[in-house]
PDB file of C-alpha atoms in Angstrom:
ATOM      1  CA  UNK A   1      -1.965-166.325 -25.861  1.00 63.00           C
ATOM      2  CA  UNK A   2      -4.693-163.765 -25.048  1.00 74.00           C
ATOM      3  CA  UNK A   3      -5.842-161.260 -27.604  1.00 81.00           C
ATOM      4  CA  UNK A   4      -8.148-158.518 -26.300  1.00 85.00           C
ATOM      5  CA  UNK A   5      -7.973-154.735 -26.362  1.00 87.00           C
ATOM      6  CA  UNK A   6      -8.211-154.599 -22.549  1.00 90.00           C
ATOM      7  CA  UNK A   7      -5.482-157.204 -21.848  1.00 90.00           C
ATOM      8  CA  UNK A   8      -1.842-156.288 -21.860  1.00 84.00           C
ATOM      9  CA  UNK A   9      -0.084-157.129 -25.062  1.00 76.00           C
ATOM     10  CA  UNK A  10       3.320-158.810 -25.056  1.00 62.00           C
ATOM     11  CA  UNK A  11       5.734-159.043 -28.032  1.00 57.00           C
ATOM     12  CA  UNK A  12       7.924-162.260 -28.379  1.00 60.00           C
ATOM     13  CA  UNK A  13      10.499-162.698 -25.615  1.00 70.00           C
ATOM     14  CA  UNK A  14      13.992-161.448 -26.382  1.00 73.00           C
ATOM     15  CA  UNK A  15      16.695-163.756 -25.135  1.00 78.00           C
ATOM     16  CA  UNK A  16      20.437-162.873 -25.034  1.00 80.00           C
ATOM     17  CA  UNK A  17      23.346-164.330 -23.159  1.00 83.00           C
ATOM     18  CA  UNK A  18      23.061-161.416 -20.683  1.00 81.00           C
ATOM     19  CA  UNK A  19      19.351-160.892 -20.161  1.00 74.00           C
ATOM     20  CA  UNK A  20      15.793-161.886 -20.982  1.00 77.00           C
ATOM     21  CA  UNK A  21      13.400-159.082 -22.020  1.00 66.00           C
ATOM     22  CA  UNK A  22       9.644-159.123 -22.390  1.00 61.00           C
ATOM     23  CA  UNK A  23       8.592-156.260 -24.654  1.00 55.00           C
ATOM     24  CA  UNK A  24       5.092-154.967 -23.795  1.00 63.00           C
ATOM     25  CA  UNK A  25       2.931-151.934 -24.441  1.00 71.00           C
ATOM     26  CA  UNK A  26       3.916-148.745 -22.619  1.00 67.00           C
ATOM     27  CA  UNK A  27       1.378-147.033 -20.320  1.00 72.00           C
ATOM     28  CA  UNK A  28       2.852-143.724 -19.236  1.00 77.00           C
ATOM     29  CA  UNK A  29       0.054-143.084 -16.765  1.00 82.00           C
ATOM     30  CA  UNK A  30       0.964-146.162 -14.824  1.00 90.00           C
ATOM     31  CA  UNK A  31      -1.678-148.156 -12.977  1.00 94.00           C
ATOM     32  CA  UNK A  32      -5.098-147.239 -11.587  1.00 95.00           C
ATOM     33  CA  UNK A  33      -3.384-147.002  -8.182  1.00 95.00           C
ATOM     34  CA  UNK A  34      -0.994-144.424  -9.662  1.00 93.00           C
ATOM     35  CA  UNK A  35      -3.979-142.601 -11.076  1.00 92.00           C
ATOM     36  CA  UNK A  36      -5.529-142.415  -7.636  1.00 94.00           C
ATOM     37  CA  UNK A  37      -2.337-140.851  -6.362  1.00 92.00           C
ATOM     38  CA  UNK A  38      -1.801-138.543  -9.279  1.00 88.00           C
ATOM     39  CA  UNK A  39      -3.602-135.470  -8.105  1.00 84.00           C
ATOM     40  CA  UNK A  40      -5.224-134.163  -4.893  1.00 88.00           C
ATOM     41  CA  UNK A  41      -8.755-134.330  -6.237  1.00 88.00           C
ATOM     42  CA  UNK A  42      -8.492-138.076  -6.474  1.00 92.00           C
ATOM     43  CA  UNK A  43      -7.563-138.582  -2.791  1.00 90.00           C
ATOM     44  CA  UNK A  44     -11.213-139.600  -1.988  1.00 93.00           C
ATOM     45  CA  UNK A  45     -11.653-141.594  -5.186  1.00 96.00           C
ATOM     46  CA  UNK A  46     -11.923-141.081  -8.877  1.00 95.00           C
ATOM     47  CA  UNK A  47     -14.836-139.284 -10.520  1.00 94.00           C
ATOM     48  CA  UNK A  48     -17.740-141.805 -10.964  1.00 94.00           C
ATOM     49  CA  UNK A  49     -17.652-141.707 -14.781  1.00 93.00           C
ATOM     50  CA  UNK A  50     -13.836-142.319 -14.900  1.00 94.00           C
ATOM     51  CA  UNK A  51     -14.053-145.159 -12.354  1.00 96.00           C
ATOM     52  CA  UNK A  52     -16.990-146.742 -14.305  1.00 95.00           C
ATOM     53  CA  UNK A  53     -15.022-146.519 -17.607  1.00 94.00           C
ATOM     54  CA  UNK A  54     -11.943-148.236 -16.021  1.00 95.00           C
ATOM     55  CA  UNK A  55     -14.178-150.835 -14.337  1.00 97.00           C
ATOM     56  CA  UNK A  56     -16.084-151.640 -17.522  1.00 96.00           C
ATOM     57  CA  UNK A  57     -12.951-152.218 -19.589  1.00 96.00           C
ATOM     58  CA  UNK A  58     -11.521-154.351 -16.815  1.00 97.00           C
ATOM     59  CA  UNK A  59     -14.738-156.378 -16.697  1.00 97.00           C
ATOM     60  CA  UNK A  60     -14.677-156.868 -20.450  1.00 96.00           C
ATOM     61  CA  UNK A  61     -11.105-158.236 -20.049  1.00 96.00           C
ATOM     62  CA  UNK A  62     -12.216-160.555 -17.216  1.00 97.00           C
ATOM     63  CA  UNK A  63     -15.113-161.874 -19.275  1.00 96.00           C
ATOM     64  CA  UNK A  64     -12.789-162.732 -22.087  1.00 95.00           C
ATOM     65  CA  UNK A  65     -10.423-164.537 -19.603  1.00 95.00           C
ATOM     66  CA  UNK A  66     -13.229-166.457 -17.945  1.00 95.00           C
ATOM     67  CA  UNK A  67     -14.628-167.423 -21.389  1.00 93.00           C
ATOM     68  CA  UNK A  68     -11.106-168.803 -22.155  1.00 92.00           C
ATOM     69  CA  UNK A  69     -10.998-170.800 -18.892  1.00 93.00           C
ATOM     70  CA  UNK A  70      -8.491-168.451 -17.337  1.00 93.00           C
ATOM     71  CA  UNK A  71      -8.625-167.174 -13.759  1.00 94.00           C
ATOM     72  CA  UNK A  72      -6.524-164.064 -13.101  1.00 94.00           C
ATOM     73  CA  UNK A  73      -6.380-164.490  -9.236  1.00 93.00           C
ATOM     74  CA  UNK A  74      -4.776-161.128  -8.504  1.00 96.00           C
ATOM     75  CA  UNK A  75      -7.111-158.337  -9.695  1.00 97.00           C
ATOM     76  CA  UNK A  76      -6.438-155.030  -8.008  1.00 98.00           C
ATOM     77  CA  UNK A  77      -5.809-151.353  -9.132  1.00 97.00           C
ATOM     78  CA  UNK A  78      -2.042-151.970  -9.346  1.00 97.00           C
ATOM     79  CA  UNK A  79      -2.725-154.534 -12.074  1.00 96.00           C
ATOM     80  CA  UNK A  80      -4.918-152.305 -14.230  1.00 97.00           C
ATOM     81  CA  UNK A  81      -2.682-150.164 -16.446  1.00 95.00           C
ATOM     82  CA  UNK A  82      -4.015-146.767 -17.636  1.00 94.00           C
ATOM     83  CA  UNK A  83      -3.513-144.509 -20.649  1.00 90.00           C
ATOM     84  CA  UNK A  84      -5.264-141.148 -20.945  1.00 84.00           C
ATOM     85  CA  UNK A  85      -5.513-139.744 -24.459  1.00 77.00           C
ATOM     86  CA  UNK A  86      -8.046-137.930 -26.622  1.00 73.00           C
ATOM     87  CA  UNK A  87     -10.262-137.227 -23.635  1.00 72.00           C
ATOM     88  CA  UNK A  88     -10.768-140.863 -22.558  1.00 81.00           C
ATOM     89  CA  UNK A  89      -9.261-143.433 -20.299  1.00 88.00           C
ATOM     90  CA  UNK A  90      -8.066-146.724 -21.691  1.00 91.00           C
ATOM     91  CA  UNK A  91      -7.451-149.562 -19.315  1.00 94.00           C
ATOM     92  CA  UNK A  92      -5.845-152.932 -19.694  1.00 94.00           C
ATOM     93  CA  UNK A  93      -5.568-155.848 -17.216  1.00 95.00           C
ATOM     94  CA  UNK A  94      -1.964-156.930 -16.535  1.00 92.00           C
ATOM     95  CA  UNK A  95       0.325-159.115 -14.337  1.00 88.00           C
ATOM     96  CA  UNK A  96      -0.677-162.750 -14.946  1.00 84.00           C
ATOM     97  CA  UNK A  97       1.781-164.114 -12.554  1.00 84.00           C
ATOM     98  CA  UNK A  98      -0.902-165.844 -10.435  1.00 88.00           C
ATOM     99  CA  UNK A  99      -3.169-166.653 -13.365  1.00 88.00           C
ATOM    100  CA  UNK A 100      -4.136-170.246 -14.166  1.00 90.00           C
ATOM    101  CA  UNK A 101      -5.934-171.941 -17.080  1.00 89.00           C
ATOM    102  CA  UNK A 102      -8.428-174.557 -16.010  1.00 88.00           C
ATOM    103  CA  UNK A 103      -9.778-177.551 -17.920  1.00 84.00           C
ATOM    104  CA  UNK A 104     -13.353-177.348 -19.202  1.00 82.00           C
ATOM    105  CA  UNK A 105     -15.831-178.338 -16.560  1.00 77.00           C
ATOM    106  CA  UNK A 106     -13.569-177.249 -13.677  1.00 74.00           C
ATOM    107  CA  UNK A 107     -15.352-174.640 -11.506  1.00 77.00           C
ATOM    108  CA  UNK A 108     -13.383-174.837  -8.268  1.00 79.00           C
ATOM    109  CA  UNK A 109      -9.843-175.350  -7.133  1.00 78.00           C
ATOM    110  CA  UNK A 110      -8.154-175.974  -3.797  1.00 75.00           C
ATOM    111  CA  UNK A 111      -4.616-175.023  -2.989  1.00 69.00           C
ATOM    112  CA  UNK A 112      -2.271-172.517  -1.402  1.00 69.00           C
ATOM    113  CA  UNK A 113      -3.257-168.902  -0.621  1.00 66.00           C
ATOM    114  CA  UNK A 114      -3.480-167.000  -3.931  1.00 76.00           C
ATOM    115  CA  UNK A 115      -3.694-163.158  -4.498  1.00 85.00           C
ATOM    116  CA  UNK A 116      -3.279-159.967  -2.657  1.00 93.00           C
ATOM    117  CA  UNK A 117      -4.822-160.137   0.920  1.00 91.00           C
ATOM    118  CA  UNK A 118      -6.767-156.857   0.819  1.00 94.00           C
ATOM    119  CA  UNK A 119      -8.520-158.036  -2.390  1.00 96.00           C
ATOM    120  CA  UNK A 120      -8.829-161.782  -1.712  1.00 92.00           C
ATOM    121  CA  UNK A 121     -12.291-163.269  -1.238  1.00 92.00           C
ATOM    122  CA  UNK A 122     -13.563-164.927   1.952  1.00 90.00           C
ATOM    123  CA  UNK A 123     -13.171-168.387   0.480  1.00 89.00           C
ATOM    124  CA  UNK A 124      -9.540-167.770  -0.203  1.00 87.00           C
ATOM    125  CA  UNK A 125      -8.806-166.398   3.237  1.00 84.00           C
ATOM    126  CA  UNK A 126     -10.570-169.299   4.910  1.00 81.00           C
ATOM    127  CA  UNK A 127      -8.966-172.038   2.718  1.00 80.00           C
ATOM    128  CA  UNK A 128     -12.194-172.868   0.980  1.00 82.00           C
ATOM    129  CA  UNK A 129     -12.178-173.958  -2.660  1.00 84.00           C
ATOM    130  CA  UNK A 130     -12.008-170.906  -4.974  1.00 89.00           C
ATOM    131  CA  UNK A 131     -12.925-170.317  -8.638  1.00 92.00           C
ATOM    132  CA  UNK A 132     -13.673-167.708 -11.205  1.00 94.00           C
ATOM    133  CA  UNK A 133     -16.156-166.235  -8.755  1.00 95.00           C
ATOM    134  CA  UNK A 134     -13.195-165.187  -6.627  1.00 95.00           C
ATOM    135  CA  UNK A 135     -12.007-162.842  -9.442  1.00 96.00           C
ATOM    136  CA  UNK A 136     -15.475-161.327  -9.312  1.00 97.00           C
ATOM    137  CA  UNK A 137     -15.012-160.519  -5.643  1.00 97.00           C
ATOM    138  CA  UNK A 138     -11.554-158.982  -6.265  1.00 97.00           C
ATOM    139  CA  UNK A 139     -12.974-156.861  -9.047  1.00 98.00           C
ATOM    140  CA  UNK A 140     -15.763-155.694  -6.750  1.00 98.00           C
ATOM    141  CA  UNK A 141     -13.167-154.674  -4.155  1.00 98.00           C
ATOM    142  CA  UNK A 142     -11.213-152.885  -6.904  1.00 98.00           C
ATOM    143  CA  UNK A 143     -14.247-150.865  -7.831  1.00 98.00           C
ATOM    144  CA  UNK A 144     -14.784-149.828  -4.238  1.00 98.00           C
ATOM    145  CA  UNK A 145     -11.202-148.643  -4.110  1.00 98.00           C
ATOM    146  CA  UNK A 146     -11.568-146.741  -7.423  1.00 97.00           C
ATOM    147  CA  UNK A 147     -14.569-144.879  -6.090  1.00 97.00           C
ATOM    148  CA  UNK A 148     -13.352-144.148  -2.556  1.00 97.00           C
ATOM    149  CA  UNK A 149      -9.549-144.725  -2.513  1.00 96.00           C
ATOM    150  CA  UNK A 150     -10.199-146.882   0.546  1.00 96.00           C
ATOM    151  CA  UNK A 151      -9.636-150.564   1.215  1.00 96.00           C
ATOM    152  CA  UNK A 152     -13.069-151.786   2.401  1.00 96.00           C
ATOM    153  CA  UNK A 153     -11.719-154.402   4.830  1.00 94.00           C
ATOM    154  CA  UNK A 154      -7.996-154.183   5.618  1.00 92.00           C
ATOM    155  CA  UNK A 155      -6.477-157.645   5.897  1.00 89.00           C
ATOM    156  CA  UNK A 156      -4.175-158.215   8.915  1.00 83.00           C
ATOM    157  CA  UNK A 157      -0.434-158.176   8.030  1.00 76.00           C
ATOM    158  CA  UNK A 158       1.360-161.432   8.024  1.00 68.00           C
ATOM    159  CA  UNK A 159       3.129-160.388  11.252  1.00 72.00           C
ATOM    160  CA  UNK A 160      -0.201-159.729  12.961  1.00 72.00           C
ATOM    161  CA  UNK A 161      -2.020-162.727  11.552  1.00 73.00           C
ATOM    162  CA  UNK A 162      -3.129-165.140  14.241  1.00 76.00           C
ATOM    163  CA  UNK A 163      -6.239-167.068  15.092  1.00 80.00           C
ATOM    164  CA  UNK A 164      -7.885-164.060  16.777  1.00 84.00           C
ATOM    165  CA  UNK A 165      -7.143-161.409  14.067  1.00 85.00           C
ATOM    166  CA  UNK A 166      -7.952-163.835  11.245  1.00 80.00           C
ATOM    167  CA  UNK A 167     -11.247-164.824  12.952  1.00 84.00           C
ATOM    168  CA  UNK A 168     -12.212-161.129  13.316  1.00 88.00           C
ATOM    169  CA  UNK A 169     -11.252-160.361   9.727  1.00 87.00           C
ATOM    170  CA  UNK A 170     -13.069-163.311   8.287  1.00 85.00           C
ATOM    171  CA  UNK A 171     -16.134-162.407  10.337  1.00 87.00           C
ATOM    172  CA  UNK A 172     -16.188-158.995   8.619  1.00 89.00           C
ATOM    173  CA  UNK A 173     -15.727-160.636   5.164  1.00 88.00           C
ATOM    174  CA  UNK A 174     -18.539-163.187   5.712  1.00 87.00           C
ATOM    175  CA  UNK A 175     -20.862-160.460   6.873  1.00 89.00           C
ATOM    176  CA  UNK A 176     -19.917-158.132   3.946  1.00 89.00           C
ATOM    177  CA  UNK A 177     -19.156-155.368   6.481  1.00 90.00           C
ATOM    178  CA  UNK A 178     -17.770-152.833   3.861  1.00 95.00           C
ATOM    179  CA  UNK A 179     -17.998-149.149   4.817  1.00 95.00           C
ATOM    180  CA  UNK A 180     -20.782-148.678   2.241  1.00 95.00           C
ATOM    181  CA  UNK A 181     -21.581-145.308   3.729  1.00 95.00           C
ATOM    182  CA  UNK A 182     -18.638-143.873   1.818  1.00 95.00           C
ATOM    183  CA  UNK A 183     -20.570-144.664  -1.407  1.00 95.00           C
ATOM    184  CA  UNK A 184     -23.907-143.653  -0.049  1.00 93.00           C
ATOM    185  CA  UNK A 185     -22.772-140.164   0.979  1.00 92.00           C
ATOM    186  CA  UNK A 186     -21.527-139.556  -2.564  1.00 92.00           C
ATOM    187  CA  UNK A 187     -24.797-140.699  -3.992  1.00 92.00           C
ATOM    188  CA  UNK A 188     -23.328-143.846  -5.695  1.00 94.00           C
ATOM    189  CA  UNK A 189     -26.386-145.966  -4.942  1.00 93.00           C
ATOM    190  CA  UNK A 190     -26.202-148.080  -8.054  1.00 94.00           C
ATOM    191  CA  UNK A 191     -22.512-148.729  -7.628  1.00 95.00           C
ATOM    192  CA  UNK A 192     -23.235-149.635  -3.984  1.00 95.00           C
ATOM    193  CA  UNK A 193     -25.701-152.260  -5.220  1.00 95.00           C
ATOM    194  CA  UNK A 194     -23.284-153.612  -7.785  1.00 97.00           C
ATOM    195  CA  UNK A 195     -20.340-153.928  -5.241  1.00 97.00           C
ATOM    196  CA  UNK A 196     -22.501-155.551  -2.649  1.00 96.00           C
ATOM    197  CA  UNK A 197     -23.663-158.187  -5.077  1.00 97.00           C
ATOM    198  CA  UNK A 198     -20.166-158.821  -6.479  1.00 98.00           C
ATOM    199  CA  UNK A 199     -18.720-159.154  -2.996  1.00 96.00           C
ATOM    200  CA  UNK A 200     -21.494-161.394  -1.651  1.00 96.00           C
ATOM    201  CA  UNK A 201     -19.729-163.823   0.750  1.00 94.00           C
ATOM    202  CA  UNK A 202     -22.067-166.580  -0.479  1.00 93.00           C
ATOM    203  CA  UNK A 203     -20.528-168.006  -3.558  1.00 93.00           C
ATOM    204  CA  UNK A 204     -23.774-169.294  -5.145  1.00 93.00           C
ATOM    205  CA  UNK A 205     -25.285-165.799  -4.823  1.00 95.00           C
ATOM    206  CA  UNK A 206     -22.350-163.797  -6.069  1.00 97.00           C
ATOM    207  CA  UNK A 207     -22.697-162.257  -9.505  1.00 97.00           C
ATOM    208  CA  UNK A 208     -21.166-163.777 -12.586  1.00 96.00           C
ATOM    209  CA  UNK A 209     -19.231-161.674 -15.067  1.00 96.00           C
ATOM    210  CA  UNK A 210     -22.158-161.639 -17.424  1.00 96.00           C
ATOM    211  CA  UNK A 211     -24.422-160.381 -14.676  1.00 96.00           C
ATOM    212  CA  UNK A 212     -21.847-157.733 -13.840  1.00 97.00           C
ATOM    213  CA  UNK A 213     -21.715-156.445 -17.485  1.00 96.00           C
ATOM    214  CA  UNK A 214     -25.556-156.336 -17.544  1.00 94.00           C
ATOM    215  CA  UNK A 215     -25.910-154.331 -14.339  1.00 95.00           C
ATOM    216  CA  UNK A 216     -27.624-150.896 -14.903  1.00 93.00           C
ATOM    217  CA  UNK A 217     -24.602-149.005 -13.470  1.00 95.00           C
ATOM    218  CA  UNK A 218     -22.171-150.733 -15.856  1.00 95.00           C
ATOM    219  CA  UNK A 219     -24.532-150.401 -18.830  1.00 89.00           C
ATOM    220  CA  UNK A 220     -23.931-146.637 -18.768  1.00 78.00           C
ATOM    221  CA  UNK A 221     -20.276-147.326 -19.665  1.00 66.00           C
ATOM    222  CA  UNK A 222     -21.276-149.901 -22.266  1.00 58.00           C
ATOM    223  CA  UNK A 223     -23.467-147.352 -24.062  1.00 57.00           C
ATOM    224  CA  UNK A 224     -20.593-144.875 -24.085  1.00 56.00           C
ATOM    225  CA  UNK A 225     -18.325-147.539 -25.577  1.00 55.00           C
ATOM    226  CA  UNK A 226     -20.819-148.445 -28.242  1.00 55.00           C
ATOM    227  CA  UNK A 227     -20.910-144.838 -29.349  1.00 53.00           C
ATOM    228  CA  UNK A 228     -17.148-144.482 -29.525  1.00 48.00           C
ATOM    229  CA  UNK A 229     -14.629-145.570 -32.194  1.00 48.00           C
ATOM    230  CA  UNK A 230     -13.650-148.675 -30.138  1.00 41.00           C
ATOM    231  CA  UNK A 231     -17.199-150.221 -30.168  1.00 41.00           C
ATOM    232  CA  UNK A 232     -16.339-152.791 -32.836  1.00 41.00           C
ATOM    233  CA  UNK A 233     -13.390-153.985 -30.750  1.00 39.00           C
ATOM    234  CA  UNK A 234     -15.222-154.239 -27.410  1.00 42.00           C
ATOM    235  CA  UNK A 235     -18.406-155.566 -29.036  1.00 40.00           C
ATOM    236  CA  UNK A 236     -17.334-157.665 -32.049  1.00 40.00           C
ATOM    237  CA  UNK A 237     -20.853-159.067 -32.371  1.00 39.00           C
ATOM    238  CA  UNK A 238     -21.970-155.554 -33.317  1.00 32.00           C
ATOM    239  CA  UNK A 239     -20.037-155.566 -36.552  1.00 37.00           C
ATOM    240  CA  UNK A 240     -22.069-155.320 -39.762  1.00 38.00           C
ATOM    241  CA  UNK A 241     -22.461-158.561 -41.670  1.00 35.00           C
TER     242      UNK A 241
END
């Protein structure tokens, strides 16, 4: 059972002879993907401050999960639910169908392909052991999409997937060949730095979730949260003794 303001809340399951229902919070604005498609001005990406706010809340949720030994394994805009009220955006991480809880001390796992291809890390596509660091990669791709409304490296469809297309695709992943010019031409230089480090193909050089939350670009959102009414929820250590 997860309890965090940026993770979807479920009420107890309702079972009847005819159906099973899982009550959950309602988010009338849908997902971050729906937000990107909600108005013409977002066709090239969300405003930087809005994207940063959504990203920060998602990163807070991911830190909570990783601290609990839970890997989400399918982070993407479609799985971040959005509510816009009182002049701010609230975001929660949802869809834990691929999530897994690992035993203390476990840092890697081998197994079948997990996640959504466009957001999956190089180690997943190439059948190398994956871990919490693979969530970091997916969150980095998600941020790129929020800022540009473009998938940085489109994965080949299952019908078109063969040795040649997969080799070409993995080569782009392992050389981190994202179209970063889409960020540079908008002046998103700090976000560019953050995404490049989150999506580093070298696992041992990829950022941890704590490093992500302490990045200068993210700290702008953290400062805003501290000044808001939700500061004591997102930052429980800041509560007065």
